[in-house]
Each structure stands twice: as structure tokens, then as C-alpha cells.
XYZ file of C-alpha atoms in Angstrom:
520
model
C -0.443 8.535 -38.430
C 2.365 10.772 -38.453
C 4.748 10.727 -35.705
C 4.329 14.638 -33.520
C 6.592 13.826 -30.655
C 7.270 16.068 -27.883
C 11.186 16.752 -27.867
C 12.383 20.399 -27.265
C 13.486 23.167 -30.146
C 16.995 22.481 -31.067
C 19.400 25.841 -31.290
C 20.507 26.836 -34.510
C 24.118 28.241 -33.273
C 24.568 26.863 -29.976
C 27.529 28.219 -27.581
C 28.656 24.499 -26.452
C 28.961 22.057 -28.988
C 27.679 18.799 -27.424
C 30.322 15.744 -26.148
C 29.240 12.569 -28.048
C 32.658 11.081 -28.596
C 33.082 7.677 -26.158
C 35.972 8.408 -24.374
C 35.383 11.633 -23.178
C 31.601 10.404 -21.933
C 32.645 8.170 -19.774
C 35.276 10.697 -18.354
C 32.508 13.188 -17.596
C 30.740 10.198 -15.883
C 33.792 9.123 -14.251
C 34.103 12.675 -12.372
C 30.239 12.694 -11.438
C 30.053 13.830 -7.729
C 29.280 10.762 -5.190
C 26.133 12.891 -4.182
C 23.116 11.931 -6.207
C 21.390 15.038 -6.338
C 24.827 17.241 -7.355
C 25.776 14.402 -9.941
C 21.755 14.193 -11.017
C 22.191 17.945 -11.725
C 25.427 17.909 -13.858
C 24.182 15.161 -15.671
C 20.895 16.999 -16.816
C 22.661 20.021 -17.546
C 24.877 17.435 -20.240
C 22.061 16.416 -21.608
C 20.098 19.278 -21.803
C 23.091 20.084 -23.913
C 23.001 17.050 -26.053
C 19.042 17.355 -26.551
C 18.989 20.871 -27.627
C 20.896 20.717 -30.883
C 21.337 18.830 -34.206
C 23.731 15.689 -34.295
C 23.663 12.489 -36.176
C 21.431 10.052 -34.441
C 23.997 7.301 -34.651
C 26.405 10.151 -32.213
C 23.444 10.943 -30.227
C 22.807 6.620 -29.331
C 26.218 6.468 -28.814
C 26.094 8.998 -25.766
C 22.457 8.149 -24.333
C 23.350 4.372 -24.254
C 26.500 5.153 -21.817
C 24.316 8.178 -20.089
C 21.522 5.835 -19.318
C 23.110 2.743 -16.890
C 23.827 5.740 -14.900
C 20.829 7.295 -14.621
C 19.128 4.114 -13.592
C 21.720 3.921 -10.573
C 20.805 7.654 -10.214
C 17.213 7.730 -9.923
C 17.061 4.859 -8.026
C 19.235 6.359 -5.510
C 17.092 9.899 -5.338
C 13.939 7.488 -5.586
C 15.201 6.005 -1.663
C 14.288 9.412 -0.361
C 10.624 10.579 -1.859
C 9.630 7.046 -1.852
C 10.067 7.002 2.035
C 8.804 9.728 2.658
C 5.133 10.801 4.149
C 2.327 13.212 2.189
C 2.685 16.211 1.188
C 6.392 15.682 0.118
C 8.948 17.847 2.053
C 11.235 20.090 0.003
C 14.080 17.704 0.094
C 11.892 14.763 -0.886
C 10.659 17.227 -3.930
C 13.660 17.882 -5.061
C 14.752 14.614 -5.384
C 11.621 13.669 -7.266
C 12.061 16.643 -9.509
C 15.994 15.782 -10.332
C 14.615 12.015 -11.111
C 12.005 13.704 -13.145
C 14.520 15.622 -15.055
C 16.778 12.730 -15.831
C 14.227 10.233 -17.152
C 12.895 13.456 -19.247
C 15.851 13.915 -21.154
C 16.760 10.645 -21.322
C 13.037 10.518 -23.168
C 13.883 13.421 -25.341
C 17.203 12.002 -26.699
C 15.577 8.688 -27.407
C 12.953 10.553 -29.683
C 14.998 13.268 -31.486
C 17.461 10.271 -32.719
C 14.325 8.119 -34.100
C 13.297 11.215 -35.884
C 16.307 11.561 -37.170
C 16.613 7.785 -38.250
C 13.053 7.788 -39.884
C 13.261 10.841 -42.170
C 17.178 9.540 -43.304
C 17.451 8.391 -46.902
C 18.305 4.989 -46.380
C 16.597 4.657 -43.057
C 18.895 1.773 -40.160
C 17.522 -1.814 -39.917
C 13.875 -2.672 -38.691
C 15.137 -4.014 -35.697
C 17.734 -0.969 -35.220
C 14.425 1.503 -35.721
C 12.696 -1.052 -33.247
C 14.878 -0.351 -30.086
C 15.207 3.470 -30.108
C 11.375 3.194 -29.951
C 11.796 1.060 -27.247
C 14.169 2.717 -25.363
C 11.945 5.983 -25.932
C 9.036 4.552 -24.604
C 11.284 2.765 -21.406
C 12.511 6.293 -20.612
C 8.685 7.643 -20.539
C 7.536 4.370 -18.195
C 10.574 5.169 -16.011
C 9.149 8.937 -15.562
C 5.504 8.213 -15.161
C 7.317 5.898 -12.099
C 9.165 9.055 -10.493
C 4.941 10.732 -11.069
C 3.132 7.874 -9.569
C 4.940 7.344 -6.334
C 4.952 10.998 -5.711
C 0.867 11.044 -6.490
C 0.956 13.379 -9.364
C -1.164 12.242 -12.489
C 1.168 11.243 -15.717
C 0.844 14.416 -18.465
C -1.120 13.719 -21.362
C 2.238 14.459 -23.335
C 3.533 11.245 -22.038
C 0.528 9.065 -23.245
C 0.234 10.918 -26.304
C 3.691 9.745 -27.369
C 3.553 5.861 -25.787
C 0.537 5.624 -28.273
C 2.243 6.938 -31.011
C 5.145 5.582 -30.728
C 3.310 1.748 -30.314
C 0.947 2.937 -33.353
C 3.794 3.545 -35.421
C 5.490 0.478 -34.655
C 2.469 -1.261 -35.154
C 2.121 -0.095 -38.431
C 5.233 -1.109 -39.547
C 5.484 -4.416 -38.311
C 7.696 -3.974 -35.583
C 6.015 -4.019 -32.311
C 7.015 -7.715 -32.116
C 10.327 -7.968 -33.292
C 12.390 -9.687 -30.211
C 15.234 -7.554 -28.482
C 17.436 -8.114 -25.894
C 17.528 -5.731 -23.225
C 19.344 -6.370 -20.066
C 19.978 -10.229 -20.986
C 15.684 -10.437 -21.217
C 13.910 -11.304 -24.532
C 11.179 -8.002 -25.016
C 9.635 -6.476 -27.525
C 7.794 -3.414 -27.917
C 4.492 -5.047 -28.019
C 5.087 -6.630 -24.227
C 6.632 -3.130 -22.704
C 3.264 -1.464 -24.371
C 1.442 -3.946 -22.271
C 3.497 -3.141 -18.928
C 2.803 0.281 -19.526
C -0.999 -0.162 -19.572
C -1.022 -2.645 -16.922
C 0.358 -0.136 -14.075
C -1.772 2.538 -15.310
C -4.907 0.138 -14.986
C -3.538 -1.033 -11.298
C -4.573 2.672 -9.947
C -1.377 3.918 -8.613
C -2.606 6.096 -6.496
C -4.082 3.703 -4.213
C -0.841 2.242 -3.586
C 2.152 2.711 -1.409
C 5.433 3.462 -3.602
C 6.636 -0.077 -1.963
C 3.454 -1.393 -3.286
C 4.217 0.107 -6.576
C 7.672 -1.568 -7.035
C 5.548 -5.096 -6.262
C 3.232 -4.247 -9.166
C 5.751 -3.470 -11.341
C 7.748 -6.380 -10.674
C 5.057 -9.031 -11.103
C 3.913 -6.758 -14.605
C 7.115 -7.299 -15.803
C 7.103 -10.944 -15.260
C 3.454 -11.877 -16.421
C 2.403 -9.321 -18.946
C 2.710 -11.303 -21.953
C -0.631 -13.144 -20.288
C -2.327 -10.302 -21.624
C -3.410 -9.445 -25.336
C -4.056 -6.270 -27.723
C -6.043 -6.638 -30.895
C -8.901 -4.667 -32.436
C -12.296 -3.866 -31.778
C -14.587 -6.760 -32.534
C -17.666 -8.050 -30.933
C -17.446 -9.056 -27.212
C -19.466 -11.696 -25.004
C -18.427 -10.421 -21.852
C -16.288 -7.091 -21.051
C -15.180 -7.620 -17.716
C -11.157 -7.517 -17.978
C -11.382 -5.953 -21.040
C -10.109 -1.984 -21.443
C -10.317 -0.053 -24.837
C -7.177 2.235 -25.704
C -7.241 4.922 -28.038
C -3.554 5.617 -29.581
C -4.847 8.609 -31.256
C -5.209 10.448 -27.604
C -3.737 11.666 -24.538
C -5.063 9.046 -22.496
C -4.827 5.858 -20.193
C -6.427 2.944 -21.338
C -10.470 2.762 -19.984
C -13.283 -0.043 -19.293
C -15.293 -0.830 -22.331
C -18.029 -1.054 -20.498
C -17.655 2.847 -20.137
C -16.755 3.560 -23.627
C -18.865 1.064 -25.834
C -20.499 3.755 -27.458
C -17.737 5.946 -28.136
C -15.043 3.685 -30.078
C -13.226 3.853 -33.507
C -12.240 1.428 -35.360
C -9.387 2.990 -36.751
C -7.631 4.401 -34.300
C -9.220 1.871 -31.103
C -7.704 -0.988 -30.001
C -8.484 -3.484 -27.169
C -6.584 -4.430 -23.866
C -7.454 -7.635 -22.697
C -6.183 -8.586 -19.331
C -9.112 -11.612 -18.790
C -6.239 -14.512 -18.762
C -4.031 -12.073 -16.517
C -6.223 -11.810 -13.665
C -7.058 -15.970 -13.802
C -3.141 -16.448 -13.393
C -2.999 -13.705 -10.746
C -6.388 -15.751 -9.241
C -4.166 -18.862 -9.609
C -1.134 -17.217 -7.619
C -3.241 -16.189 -5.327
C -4.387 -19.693 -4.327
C -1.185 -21.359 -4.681
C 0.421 -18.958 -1.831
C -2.641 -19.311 -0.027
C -2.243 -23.289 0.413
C 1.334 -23.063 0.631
C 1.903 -25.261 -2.314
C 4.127 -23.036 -4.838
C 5.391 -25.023 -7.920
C 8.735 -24.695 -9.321
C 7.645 -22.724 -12.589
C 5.398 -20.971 -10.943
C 7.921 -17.774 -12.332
C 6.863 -15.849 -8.581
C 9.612 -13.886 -6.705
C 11.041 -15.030 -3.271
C 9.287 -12.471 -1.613
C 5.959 -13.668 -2.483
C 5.628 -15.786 0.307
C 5.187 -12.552 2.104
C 1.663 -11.819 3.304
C 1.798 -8.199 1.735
C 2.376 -9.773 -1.193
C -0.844 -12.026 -1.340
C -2.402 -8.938 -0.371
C -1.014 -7.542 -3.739
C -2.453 -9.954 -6.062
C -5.999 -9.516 -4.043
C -6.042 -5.884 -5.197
C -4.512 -6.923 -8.694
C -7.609 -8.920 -9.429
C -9.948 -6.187 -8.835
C -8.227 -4.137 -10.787
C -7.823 -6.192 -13.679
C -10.408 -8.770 -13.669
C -14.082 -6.869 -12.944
C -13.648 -2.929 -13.459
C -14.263 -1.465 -10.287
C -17.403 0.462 -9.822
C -18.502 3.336 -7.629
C -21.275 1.637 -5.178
C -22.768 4.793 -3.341
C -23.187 8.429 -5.206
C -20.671 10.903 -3.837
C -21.877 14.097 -2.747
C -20.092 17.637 -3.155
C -19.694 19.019 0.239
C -17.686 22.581 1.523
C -17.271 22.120 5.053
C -14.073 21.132 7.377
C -13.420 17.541 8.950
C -10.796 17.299 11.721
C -8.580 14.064 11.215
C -6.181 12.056 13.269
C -3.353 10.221 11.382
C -2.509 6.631 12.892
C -3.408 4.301 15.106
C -2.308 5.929 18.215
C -4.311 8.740 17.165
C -7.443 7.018 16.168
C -7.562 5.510 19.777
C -6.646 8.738 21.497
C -9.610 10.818 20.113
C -12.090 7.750 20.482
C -11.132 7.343 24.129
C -12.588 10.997 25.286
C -9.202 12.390 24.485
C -7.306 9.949 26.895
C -4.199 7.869 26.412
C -3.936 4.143 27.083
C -3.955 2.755 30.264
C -3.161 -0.544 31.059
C -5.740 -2.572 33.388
C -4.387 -3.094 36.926
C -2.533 -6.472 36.985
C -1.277 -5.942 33.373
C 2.238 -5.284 34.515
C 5.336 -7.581 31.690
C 6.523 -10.054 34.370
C 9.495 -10.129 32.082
C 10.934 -7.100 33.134
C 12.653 -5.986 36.240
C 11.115 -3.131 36.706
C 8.511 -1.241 34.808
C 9.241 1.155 31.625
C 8.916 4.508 31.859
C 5.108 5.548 30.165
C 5.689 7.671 26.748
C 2.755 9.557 25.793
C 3.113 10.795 22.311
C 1.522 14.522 21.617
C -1.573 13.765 19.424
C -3.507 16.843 17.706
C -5.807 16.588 15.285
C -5.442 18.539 11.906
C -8.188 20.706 9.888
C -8.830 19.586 6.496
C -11.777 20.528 3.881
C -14.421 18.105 2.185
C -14.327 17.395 -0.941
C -17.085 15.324 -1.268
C -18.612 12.654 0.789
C -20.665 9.399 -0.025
C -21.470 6.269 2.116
C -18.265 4.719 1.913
C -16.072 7.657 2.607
C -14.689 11.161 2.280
C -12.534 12.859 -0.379
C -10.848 15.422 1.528
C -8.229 18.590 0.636
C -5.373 19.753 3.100
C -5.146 23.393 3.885
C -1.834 25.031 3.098
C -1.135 25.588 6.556
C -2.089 22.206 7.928
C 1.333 20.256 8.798
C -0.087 16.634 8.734
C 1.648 13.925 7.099
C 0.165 10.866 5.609
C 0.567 7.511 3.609
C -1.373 5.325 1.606
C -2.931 2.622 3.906
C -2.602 5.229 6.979
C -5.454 4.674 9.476
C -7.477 7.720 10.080
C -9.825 8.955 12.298
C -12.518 11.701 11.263
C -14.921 13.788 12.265
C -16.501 16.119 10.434
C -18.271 19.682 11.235
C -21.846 18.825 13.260
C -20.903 15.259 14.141
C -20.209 13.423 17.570
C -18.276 10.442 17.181
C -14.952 10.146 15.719
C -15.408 7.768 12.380
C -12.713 5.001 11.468
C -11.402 5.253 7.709
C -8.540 3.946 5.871
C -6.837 6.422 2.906
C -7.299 4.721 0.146
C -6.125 7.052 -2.543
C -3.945 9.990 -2.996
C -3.231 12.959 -5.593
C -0.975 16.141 -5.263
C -1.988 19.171 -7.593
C -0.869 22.723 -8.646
C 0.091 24.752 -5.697
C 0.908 22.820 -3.289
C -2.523 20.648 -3.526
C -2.944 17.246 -1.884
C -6.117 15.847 -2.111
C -6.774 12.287 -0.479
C -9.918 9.623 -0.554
C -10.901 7.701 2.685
C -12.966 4.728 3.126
C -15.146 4.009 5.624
C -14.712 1.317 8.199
C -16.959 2.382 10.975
C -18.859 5.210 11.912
C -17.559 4.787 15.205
C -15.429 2.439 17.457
C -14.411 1.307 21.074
C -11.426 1.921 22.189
C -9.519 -1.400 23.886
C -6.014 -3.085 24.252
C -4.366 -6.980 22.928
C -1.668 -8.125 23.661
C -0.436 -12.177 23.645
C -2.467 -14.266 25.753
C 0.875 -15.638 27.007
C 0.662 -13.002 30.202
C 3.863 -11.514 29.026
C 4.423 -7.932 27.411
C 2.345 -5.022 27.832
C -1.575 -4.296 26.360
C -1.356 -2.382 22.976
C -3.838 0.335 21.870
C -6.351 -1.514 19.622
C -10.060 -0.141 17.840
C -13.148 -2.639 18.140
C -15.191 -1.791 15.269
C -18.596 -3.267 16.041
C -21.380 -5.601 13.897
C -22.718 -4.039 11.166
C -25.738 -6.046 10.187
C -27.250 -4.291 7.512
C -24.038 -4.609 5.005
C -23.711 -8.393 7.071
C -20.114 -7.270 8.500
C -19.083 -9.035 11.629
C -17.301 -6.844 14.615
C -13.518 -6.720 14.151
C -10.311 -5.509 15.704
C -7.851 -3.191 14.499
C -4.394 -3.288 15.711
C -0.646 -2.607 14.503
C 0.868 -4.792 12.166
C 2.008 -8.047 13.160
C -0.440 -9.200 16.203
C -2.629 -11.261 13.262
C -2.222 -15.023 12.708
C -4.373 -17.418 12.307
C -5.874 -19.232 15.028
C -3.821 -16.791 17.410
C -5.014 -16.367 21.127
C -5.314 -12.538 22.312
C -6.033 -11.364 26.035
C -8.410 -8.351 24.841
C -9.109 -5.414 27.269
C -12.318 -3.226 27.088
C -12.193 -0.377 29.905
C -10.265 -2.603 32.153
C -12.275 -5.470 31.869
C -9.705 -8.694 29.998
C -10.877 -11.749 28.313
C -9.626 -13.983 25.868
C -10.263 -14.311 22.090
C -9.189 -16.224 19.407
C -8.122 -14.173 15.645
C -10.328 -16.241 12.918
C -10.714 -14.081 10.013
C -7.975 -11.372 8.257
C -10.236 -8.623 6.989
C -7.504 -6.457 5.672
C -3.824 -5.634 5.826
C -1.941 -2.073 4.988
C 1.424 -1.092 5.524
C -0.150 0.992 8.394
C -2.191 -1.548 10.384
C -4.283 -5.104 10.682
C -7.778 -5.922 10.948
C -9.110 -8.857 11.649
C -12.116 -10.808 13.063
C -12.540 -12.485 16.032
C -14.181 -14.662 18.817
C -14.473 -14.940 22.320
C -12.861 -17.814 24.129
């Protein structure tokens, strides 16, 4: 298959001849401004220069290799801003993400005009020459579909056209496993293929961009547990994806494209032994006992981490499956973002009040009560099914959300305020941010924990009650950090306090903790 990259028109005659020469790079990077966004914008500007007319690919290497150590200290620095930052992105946050965007773009673009220009020389460089500029092409495109997922935009087709032709071409020439050092690591095209289909296939937009960097990090340490080989006969296709390099694309289940496959352009994704190690990680920082080559990160002891690796395996062990039919609805839902708003709107509008006795006996004297404004934003359905809502924001709505954010909901004709968690997120054309909830409860009781230890004040908290039918015991949501296991809580329901004891961690977001219980 012949390679049809997409790199920009180069100018015939252009007005400024491009800098390639070593010394005078580095003295253009030397007098970058110290503000990333004003040095992010001269930069681009070089290498819009650079990418937009003819020179030798050896000159053009030569001046992307020194551009591109600083653009990874670049974009990393813009990335600290949109990757904090709440839904939909504020116009400083978007133009951050957009001078990232632009970096990682040309970057891309230089990377691709110098392999064309290697393959169609006469005597064309060494395999293994040929074998990193696809690599660092393809590196350059996984660094920009970062800057689109953690700013919940979907990755162009342009981008997965060219990973797949780029890896097809490789493959086809026997160099998608020739070993290269990159950064002092041993890689190879083959393995940064895999990485790239592994983040697509952990759903992005389900995850928090801190959430992302996890992913990526344990990807890039465990992705050569995965394989890619051709179509063939299969006992079982759970953890198994097809990928067609002659597309546009992510990889898919191939339980949802048996029938429409091709040998000759198909290949399969198998991430079955993946998702046993990530089962096996899983276990060993459950029990505590983490073995020296166990190749996991400090962090991982970190309970947001095992929480990770739970969503990892569903993701790629069993392809996930829609359980209830959604519904297309056109009507208007009013939500409440957070805790503090979730409790608010289930307790008849009211703020919490602590029962009488409930005073810290730590302090001197009490704190003064802050009662945060709490307002409830418009937003229209999507759709709806039994296990949640996918809901649009008006233009004019001002809300701000994350991934993991606790909501509460209630739509056009209904009573009670619902309980949902937002689950998944995608910004469109115009200003367009869509989001998916799942259901927790259809309704809740407003209470208060706080330590059994009599100190400290009672802290807003949800009871979400029984659900026999679906066999789903009551639980407790709260902020983060009241769960542990075996933990005594003083619970308070309308003034009334007893004690329970935490048994059961139900789930964990960046946003909140819910967890099962029983009464003491």
C-alpha cells in the first residue's frame, strides 16, 4: 500500500528560506521567551516555516531532532493548565490546548515530509535509519491525540489513517521490529503501535486527564504483553480487537466486526495476556505483597491507582457492552455539580445543619458557618436508558464539570432529584459538550459522617438506599478520604446519630467515595 500521508503543500518560491543549520537552531531556541504560550507560538511559526518547503531530509532531521526536546518541555508546560481545568474549557485553557496542538502537529508533519523524502531517494538511508523517522512520526501523532483526549475531543481520522499506514508500511518491509533506542529505552515500532491502540481501547473519555497520564504510564511499561498478528480462527474473542490499517479508524471488538473483516488489509489486537497481568497487579496491591520485578511505579500503592487497573480490565479483558437500550429523548434536565450540591437539592433546598450536641470540642470557639451559593443549571437530553442520561449543555449554561464529578438530576416531569456519576465526556463543533451519566440512585437521603472519635464537625453525606431487584446493598456517599476499611463513622439522619462501621468500597472518583456500610 502506498504511503498518502497528510503533510501540508510545500511553496515553490518561498519568502524565508528555512534555518536548518545547528548552530543557529539552538540560538533561536536559546532566545525562546520564558512564557510557554509566547515561546509555543514562535516556535510553530519556525516550523511552519521549515514544513512548508523543500529541503533535504537529512537538514530537515537535523532541525526537528533539536526542535523536539523542547517541545516536550513545552507542551507539558501548556498541558498543566487545560489538564486542570473543569468542562467546557475556558479560553485560556483552549488556547493552551490549541498551541500544544499546533506543536505536536508540526512536529508530525516534519517527521513525515523527511520519510518521504528518504523513501523516494535513489539510494534510500539504512533500514534502521528509515525505521526511526517512522517512529518519531508516529510518536509526534500519539503525543497530539494526548493534547485531544484530555481536552475530550475525538482524534481525526487523519491521524489514524497515517498510524496505520505508517505501521503497514513498516510492516511490510520488515521493520516494525527492528530495536531503537529512544530516550535510553529499547522500542520498536511494533511496541509504540501497540501503545497507541492500547489508550485508544482504554476509552479516554471516561477518564480524568490525571487518569490518563496513569494509563499511559502503565501502557508504556506493559504493552509488549500484548500481540498483533493476522486474522485466523478464534476460540474465544473476549480481549481480542480487529484493526484495519487500510482505514481511518481505532481498533474495534471482533465480536462486533466478525463478519466484516479482510484478510488483507485486517489484522488482530490481542490484549488477552495484558489484562491477566493487569488482573495479577491488581491482586498483588490488593494483599499488599508487591514483588521486586513486579516493573509497577511507586505510586501504585495509591488507591486511585488500584482503581486504575479495575477499569483497565474491563476495558481490555471482556469488551464492554451496553446493558439497557438508550432512548432518544428532547427535553431539559436540571443538574447540580458536586457533592455539596447533590445534598443541597435532596434536602428540600436546605443546607447542612449539624445535630445539636455536634459542636468540635477541639476548638475554642466555633467557626463561622459558610454556605456556598448552589444553583442548579439547565441542560438538554440526549438520550436516556436505565442506567443513565446522555446530556448536552446549552451555550449559555455556565456549569463546569469533570470526569468522576457527582451529579444530581432531575429531569422535566419528575420529583426527586436522581444521584449519577459522569462517566464520559466529548466536546464538539461550536462550542458542544456533550456528557454521559450513570445512574446510582433514583433518589437519596440526605445525612452527615464524620469520625466516631467525637471530634470535628458532621460532613454532608448521600445515603443511597437497597436496591433489591439489581441485589445492591444501601451505601454512603461522601468526599474523598472518610473510606477505610473497618473504619467507625458517627452517621446523622435528620438529627438523629448512630454509629456504623465502613465494610465494603463500592467506588472511588477523583470527585467522591462510596462505600457500604453497617450499623454498630
Amino acid at each position: 500500500m502506498p504511503l498518502n500521508l497528510t503533510v501540508p503543500a510545500l511553496e515553490e518560491k518561498p519568502l524565508i528560506v528555512a534555518e536548518t543549520r545547528t548552530q543557529k537552531v539552538l540560538e533561536f531556541i536559546a532566545k525562546l521567551p520564558t512564557s510557554p504560550l509566547q515561546a509555543a507560538t514562535a516556535l510553530q511559526d519556525e516550523m511552519e516555516i521549515l514544513n512548508r518547503q523543500k529541503v533535504s531530509a537529512d537538514h530537515r532531521l537535523r532541525a526537528l531532532d533539536l526542535y523536539r526536546e523542547h517541545i516536550a518541555r513545552l507542551a507539558g508546560n501548556l498541558a498543566d493548565i487545560y489538564c486542570n481545568a473543569s468542562l467546557p474549557l475556558s479560553k485560556e485553557s483552549k488556547t493552551h490546548a490549541a498551541a500544544a496542538e499546533s506543536l505536536w502537529l508540526e512536529l508530525s508533519y516534519g517527521y513525515k515530509l523527511a520519510l518521504n523524502d528518504q523513501l523516494g531517494q535513489l539510494f534510500s538511508p539504512s533500514d534502521k535509519t528509515i525505521a526511526l523517522t517512522i517512529y518519531r512520526a508516529m510518536e509526534s501523532l500519539r503525543q497530539l491525540s494526548m493534547v485531544y483526549y484530555e481536552t475530550y475531543f475525538s482524534v481525526p481520522g487523519s491521524i489514524w489513517r497515517d498510524w496505520h499506514q505508517l505501521y503497514f508500511h513498516a510492516a511490510q518491509e520488515s521493520l516494525h521490529e527492528i530495536e531503537l533506542e529512544i530516550d535510553d529505552q529499547k522500542t520498536s515500532i511494533d511496541l509504540l503501535y501497540k501503545q497507541i491502540l492500547l489508550m485508544a481501547l482504554a476509552d479516554p473519555q471516561h477518564l480524568a486527564p490525571q487518569d490518563m497520564e496513569l494509563v499511559a504510564d502503565y501502557i508504556a511499561r506493559f504493552a509488549n504483553h500484548t500481540q498483533l498478528q493476522g486474522l485466523g480462527i478464534l476460540e474465544n474473542p473476549a480481549g481480542i480487537f480487529v484493526v484495519a490499517l487500510d482505514s481511518d479508524k481505532p481498533p474495534v471488538p471482533h465480536v462486533k466486526n466478525v463478519e466484516q473483516t479482510d484478510d488483507s488489509t485486517d489484522i488482530l489486537f490481542i490484549t488477552v495476556d495484558l489484562a491477566r497481568l493487569v488482573h495479577q497487579h491488581l491482586q498483588m496491591l490488593q494483599s499488599g505483597n508487591i514483588a521486586r520485578n513486579s516493573g509497577l511505579p511507586e505510586n501504585s500503592l495509591d488507591s486511585k491507582y488500584q482503581d486504575m487497573l479495575v477499569y483497565l480490565i474491563k476495558h481490555w479483558g471482556v469488551s464492554p457492552k451496553r446493558i439497557y437500550k438508550r432512548s432518544n429523548m428532547s427535553s431539559r434536565a436540571q443538574l447540580g455539580v458536586g457533592l455539596i450540591a447533590a445534598h443541597y437539592f435532596i434536602n428540600n433546598e436546605q443546607h447542612y445543619q449539624q445535630p445539636a450536641g455536634a459542636e468540635d470540642s477541639n476548638l475554642m470557639e466555633p467557626l463561622p458557618v459558610v454556605r456556598p451559593a448552589v444553583k442548579a443549571s439547565t441542560w438538554q437530553v440526549i438520550n436516556v436508558s436505565a442506567s443513565g442520561t446522555a446530556l448536552r449543555k446549552f451555550p449559555s449554561v455556565a456549569a463546569q464539570v469533570r470526569i468522576g464529578e457527582l451529579l444530581s438530576i432531575k429531569s422535566e416531569g419528575e420529583k426527586n432529584w436522581s444521584v449519577a456519576v459522569l462517566r464520559w465526556a466529548t466536546n464538539g463543533e461550536q462550542e458542544q459538550l456533550d456528557i454521559g451519566t450513570q445512574l446510582l440512585a433514583p433518589k437519596a437521603e440526605a445525612a452527615g459522617v464524620r469520625l466516631a472519635n467525637g471530634s470535628g464537625l458532621f460532613e454532608p453525606a448521600l445515603i443511597l438506599p437497597a436496591m433489591s431487584a439489581i441485589n445492591q446493598a444501601a451505601s454512603i456517599i461522601t468526599r474523598c478520604g472518610i473510606y477505610a476499611p473497618a473504619r467507625v463513622l458517627e452517621l446523622d439522619q435528620n438529627g438523629s446519630t448512630c454509629r456504623i462501621m465502613v465494610t465494603k468500597l463500592v467506588e472511588r472518583t477523583r470527585s467522591f467515595e462510596r462505600f457500604q456500610f453497617s450499623t454498630l
